[in-house]
Short mmCIF file of C-alpha atoms in Angstrom, two decimals:
data_model
loop_
_atom_site.label_atom_id
_atom_site.label_comp_id
_atom_site.label_asym_id
_atom_site.label_seq_id
_atom_site.Cartn_x
_atom_site.Cartn_y
_atom_site.Cartn_z
CA MET A 1 0.08 -0.06 0.01
CA SER A 2 1.67 3.27 -1.49
CA GLN A 3 1.59 6.51 1.14
CA ARG A 4 -0.05 9.59 -0.16
CA ASN A 5 2.18 12.68 -0.30
CA ASP A 6 1.23 15.20 2.15
CA PRO A 7 2.11 18.42 0.71
CA ARG A 8 2.95 21.17 3.28
CA PRO A 9 2.18 24.53 3.02
CA LEU A 10 5.12 27.03 2.26
CA PRO A 11 6.67 29.53 4.62
CA PRO A 12 5.11 33.18 4.80
CA GLU A 13 7.99 34.86 3.34
CA ILE A 14 7.32 33.07 -0.23
CA TYR A 15 3.63 33.99 0.03
CA GLN A 16 4.98 37.78 0.60
CA ARG A 17 7.14 37.60 -1.75
CA ARG A 18 4.88 36.82 -4.66
CA ARG A 19 2.58 39.56 -3.62
CA ILE A 20 4.97 41.73 -3.78
CA THR A 21 6.16 40.86 -7.48
CA ALA A 22 2.63 40.80 -8.54
CA VAL A 23 1.90 44.40 -7.16
CA VAL A 24 5.21 45.81 -9.13
CA VAL A 25 4.27 44.26 -12.17
CA LEU A 26 0.98 45.57 -12.02
CA VAL A 27 2.37 49.07 -11.48
CA VAL A 28 4.92 48.79 -14.26
CA VAL A 29 2.00 48.02 -16.64
CA ILE A 30 0.07 50.79 -15.37
CA ALA A 31 2.90 53.59 -15.99
CA LEU A 32 3.52 51.68 -19.47
CA LEU A 33 0.07 52.31 -20.62
CA TRP A 34 0.12 55.91 -18.86
CA TRP A 35 2.75 56.53 -20.81
CA VAL A 36 1.44 55.35 -24.37
CA ILE A 37 -1.57 57.46 -23.72
CA SER A 38 -0.20 60.47 -22.83
CA SER A 39 2.32 60.13 -25.89
CA LEU A 40 -0.54 59.59 -28.57
CA THR A 41 -2.69 62.72 -26.85
CA GLY A 42 0.32 64.94 -25.96
CA GLY A 43 1.85 65.29 -29.71
CA ASP A 44 -0.39 68.21 -30.49
CA ASP A 45 0.37 70.00 -27.67
CA GLY A 46 3.99 69.88 -28.05
CA GLN A 47 3.66 71.48 -31.85
CA ASP A 48 1.26 74.00 -30.74
CA GLN A 49 3.96 75.27 -27.97
CA VAL A 50 6.58 75.58 -30.83
CA ALA A 51 4.23 77.37 -32.98
CA ARG A 52 3.26 79.65 -29.89
CA THR A 53 7.00 80.11 -29.39
CA ALA A 54 7.99 80.52 -32.88
CA GLU A 55 5.01 83.62 -32.72
CA SER A 56 6.64 85.34 -29.90
CA SER A 57 9.85 85.92 -31.32
CA ALA A 58 8.63 87.23 -34.27
CA VAL A 59 6.63 89.57 -32.59
CA SER A 60 9.49 90.47 -29.92
CA GLU A 61 11.64 91.04 -33.51
CA THR A 62 9.21 93.50 -34.94
CA SER A 63 8.57 95.57 -31.76
CA PRO A 64 11.28 98.11 -31.35
CA GLU A 65 10.47 99.19 -35.23
CA THR A 66 7.10 99.88 -34.57
CA THR A 67 8.45 101.84 -31.23
CA GLN A 68 10.89 103.66 -32.80
CA GLU A 69 8.20 105.18 -35.47
CA SER A 70 5.75 105.82 -32.46
CA THR A 71 9.00 107.75 -30.64
CA GLU A 72 9.45 109.83 -33.57
CA SER A 73 6.02 110.80 -34.75
CA ALA A 74 5.73 111.65 -30.68
CA ALA A 75 9.22 113.77 -30.90
CA SER A 76 7.75 115.94 -34.23
CA SER A 77 4.07 116.88 -33.18
CA GLY A 78 4.56 117.35 -29.66
CA PRO A 79 3.57 120.99 -28.30
CA SER A 80 6.15 123.63 -27.93
CA SER A 81 6.70 125.13 -24.40
CA GLU A 82 6.82 128.63 -26.11
CA ALA A 83 3.99 131.05 -24.35
CA SER A 84 3.25 133.18 -27.50
CA GLU A 85 0.54 133.87 -29.62
CA SER A 86 2.28 132.69 -32.85
CA ALA A 87 2.12 129.89 -35.57
CA ALA A 88 5.36 127.46 -36.02
CA PRO A 89 5.82 125.17 -38.75
CA SER A 90 6.95 121.75 -37.53
CA ARG A 91 8.97 119.50 -39.71
CA SER A 92 8.02 118.32 -42.67
CA ALA A 93 5.88 115.07 -42.62
CA GLU A 94 7.05 112.22 -44.85
CA PRO A 95 4.96 111.48 -47.99
CA SER A 96 2.05 109.10 -47.31
CA GLU A 97 -0.85 107.93 -48.94
CA THR A 98 -3.79 110.25 -48.61
CA GLU A 99 -7.28 109.07 -48.03
CA GLY A 100 -10.73 110.22 -49.10
CA VAL A 101 -9.36 112.01 -51.68
CA PRO A 102 -11.77 112.11 -55.20
CA ASP A 103 -9.71 110.40 -58.04
CA ASP A 104 -9.84 113.61 -60.35
CA VAL A 105 -8.18 115.72 -57.50
CA ALA A 106 -5.62 112.69 -56.97
CA SER A 107 -5.06 112.96 -60.68
CA LYS A 108 -4.65 116.35 -61.18
CA GLU A 109 -1.28 117.05 -62.64
CA THR A 110 -0.89 120.89 -61.03
CA CYS A 111 -1.69 122.19 -57.50
CA ALA A 112 -4.14 125.12 -56.17
CA LEU A 113 -4.99 126.84 -52.75
CA ASP A 114 -8.73 125.25 -53.19
CA ASP A 115 -7.01 121.57 -53.37
CA LEU A 116 -5.00 121.62 -50.17
CA ARG A 117 -6.63 119.59 -47.49
CA LEU A 118 -6.63 121.59 -44.24
CA SER A 119 -6.80 119.73 -40.55
CA VAL A 120 -6.99 121.43 -37.50
CA ARG A 121 -6.95 120.06 -33.78
CA PRO A 122 -6.61 121.54 -30.30
CA GLY A 123 -3.18 120.16 -28.56
CA ALA A 124 -5.82 119.03 -25.83
CA PRO A 125 -9.32 118.67 -25.04
CA THR A 126 -9.58 120.68 -22.28
CA PHE A 127 -7.57 122.94 -20.86
CA ARG A 128 -7.07 123.83 -17.20
CA ASP A 129 -7.11 127.25 -15.77
CA GLY A 130 -3.41 128.65 -16.30
CA GLN A 131 -2.90 126.58 -19.21
CA GLN A 132 -2.91 128.58 -22.70
CA PRO A 133 -4.40 126.62 -25.50
CA ASN A 134 -2.18 125.45 -28.66
CA PHE A 135 -3.64 124.50 -31.84
CA PHE A 136 -2.20 122.32 -34.92
CA LEU A 137 -3.24 122.93 -38.66
CA GLU A 138 -1.95 120.07 -40.90
CA VAL A 139 -1.90 120.90 -44.39
CA THR A 140 -2.11 118.04 -47.17
CA ASN A 141 -1.35 118.21 -50.86
CA PRO A 142 -3.77 115.45 -52.26
CA THR A 143 -2.89 115.83 -55.56
CA SER A 144 -0.13 114.67 -58.42
CA GLY A 145 1.52 117.93 -58.80
CA GLU A 146 3.83 120.18 -56.45
CA CYS A 147 2.21 122.62 -54.56
CA ASP A 148 3.51 126.21 -54.29
CA ILE A 149 1.72 128.64 -51.94
CA ASP A 150 2.59 132.22 -51.33
CA LEU A 151 1.87 132.78 -47.45
CA SER A 152 2.60 136.46 -47.66
CA GLU A 153 -0.81 136.48 -49.46
CA ASP A 154 -3.01 133.55 -48.22
CA GLU A 155 -2.47 134.20 -44.80
CA LEU A 156 -2.21 131.24 -42.50
CA LYS A 157 -4.26 131.95 -39.29
CA PHE A 158 -5.91 130.29 -36.73
CA GLU A 159 -10.06 131.36 -35.47
CA VAL A 160 -11.51 130.28 -32.02
CA PHE A 161 -15.78 130.69 -31.50
CA THR A 162 -17.56 130.03 -28.62
CA MET A 163 -20.41 127.57 -28.43
CA ASP A 164 -22.20 128.32 -25.20
CA SER A 165 -23.06 132.23 -25.54
CA GLY A 166 -24.31 131.43 -29.42
CA TYR A 167 -22.04 130.70 -32.30
CA SER A 168 -19.67 134.05 -32.19
CA ARG A 169 -16.32 134.93 -32.82
CA VAL A 170 -13.90 135.49 -29.94
CA TRP A 171 -10.18 135.28 -31.36
CA GLY A 172 -8.23 135.07 -33.79
CA ASP A 173 -4.41 134.95 -33.82
CA THR A 174 -3.71 137.37 -36.90
CA ASP A 175 -5.82 140.21 -35.09
CA CYS A 176 -3.24 141.62 -32.88
CA ASN A 177 -0.25 140.01 -34.73
CA SER A 178 1.51 139.63 -37.77
CA PRO A 179 1.15 136.48 -39.40
CA THR A 180 4.89 134.74 -38.45
CA SER A 181 4.54 131.81 -41.06
CA SER A 182 4.91 134.15 -44.26
CA GLY A 183 7.37 133.16 -47.42
CA ARG A 184 6.07 129.86 -49.81
CA LEU A 185 4.46 126.76 -48.52
CA ARG A 186 5.96 124.05 -51.00
CA LEU A 187 4.55 120.36 -51.04
CA ASP A 188 5.23 117.45 -53.06
CA PRO A 189 2.46 115.44 -54.33
CA ASP A 190 0.91 113.83 -51.27
CA GLN A 191 3.11 115.43 -48.47
CA SER A 192 1.92 116.94 -45.33
CA ARG A 193 2.95 120.01 -43.32
CA THR A 194 2.06 120.90 -39.63
CA PHE A 195 2.17 124.15 -38.51
CA GLU A 196 1.41 125.02 -34.87
CA MET A 197 -0.14 128.23 -32.92
CA THR A 198 2.10 127.59 -29.72
CA ALA A 199 -0.14 129.71 -27.05
CA TRP A 200 -3.38 131.50 -27.00
CA SER A 201 -3.66 134.10 -24.19
CA ARG A 202 -7.29 133.23 -23.43
CA THR A 203 -8.38 136.92 -24.19
CA THR A 204 -10.75 138.20 -26.78
CA SER A 205 -9.88 140.24 -30.12
CA SER A 206 -11.14 141.11 -33.16
CA PRO A 207 -9.54 142.55 -36.80
CA ASP A 208 -7.77 145.94 -35.97
CA SER A 209 -9.21 145.86 -32.37
CA CYS A 210 -6.72 144.83 -29.80
CA ASP A 211 -7.52 147.39 -27.12
CA ASN A 212 -9.43 146.06 -24.15
CA ARG A 213 -9.11 142.57 -24.42
CA GLU A 214 -10.77 140.60 -22.23
CA PRO A 215 -10.30 137.34 -20.44
CA VAL A 216 -12.98 134.70 -22.04
CA GLY A 217 -14.68 132.43 -19.81
CA ASN A 218 -14.75 128.85 -19.15
CA GLY A 219 -16.52 126.51 -21.47
CA ALA A 220 -17.11 124.92 -24.88
CA TYR A 221 -15.28 126.62 -27.73
CA MET A 222 -14.51 125.37 -31.60
CA VAL A 223 -11.34 126.23 -33.28
CA TYR A 224 -10.78 126.66 -37.16
CA GLY A 225 -8.02 126.90 -39.16
CA HIS A 226 -7.47 128.86 -42.65
CA ILE A 227 -4.67 129.32 -45.79
CA GLY A 228 -6.25 132.43 -47.51
CA ASP A 229 -9.84 131.14 -48.28
CA ASN A 230 -9.27 127.61 -47.51
CA THR A 231 -10.75 126.69 -44.35
CA SER A 232 -10.79 123.29 -42.24
CA GLU A 233 -13.21 121.89 -40.59
CA SER A 234 -13.71 122.75 -36.77
CA GLN A 235 -12.62 121.05 -33.88
CA THR A 236 -14.05 121.60 -30.24
CA PHE A 237 -12.18 122.04 -27.25
CA ASN A 238 -12.81 123.23 -23.70
CA LEU A 239 -11.70 125.55 -21.20
CA ALA A 240 -12.21 124.77 -17.63
#
């Protein structure tokens, strides 16, 4: 009669090692699956990041040019600190494309006073007590011919009208002063030039009547720019 083998249980250390091995294998499998999924879904994000980096580099390279252009523009058009009722021409602007000009004007081979485009603006929307307003007049030649205007005959001047007590004229820079911008104004096709009236004393005046000039009150006003019979659209400003 044969004797049946009676298997004995293994030591606890063996079972513990098997459990640890199984856990390690499971962790490795999960890590591999996670890595595969991340590789499949993360490719587009990497490409987008590269594109954003390249775009950022391109913007950084072009920024200095824009900043320099803005700085030069501000330096050439800033108001003067001189406190006198006079108009001073600024540096001639570089030729630029004129917008909104009829084709028959833009194609003209000659330029007359009536062809000039005048654009006036105050130095600030509001001038506080103690500030003397200044004004700018931009003159543009929209034609294809050179413009030659004699400012001794066709005066360049500024006028201010009140808006609070009816539409009435209160001041003109040539009422009590000779025009300081004289001589010939020459403009190439599509070229602009800006003149500045550096300071208005905030007092009234009228042609050939400069005695007893009265201070004007606070309120809303409008300014015009003229060269001879050519007049700009008005622009408003406030005295406060």
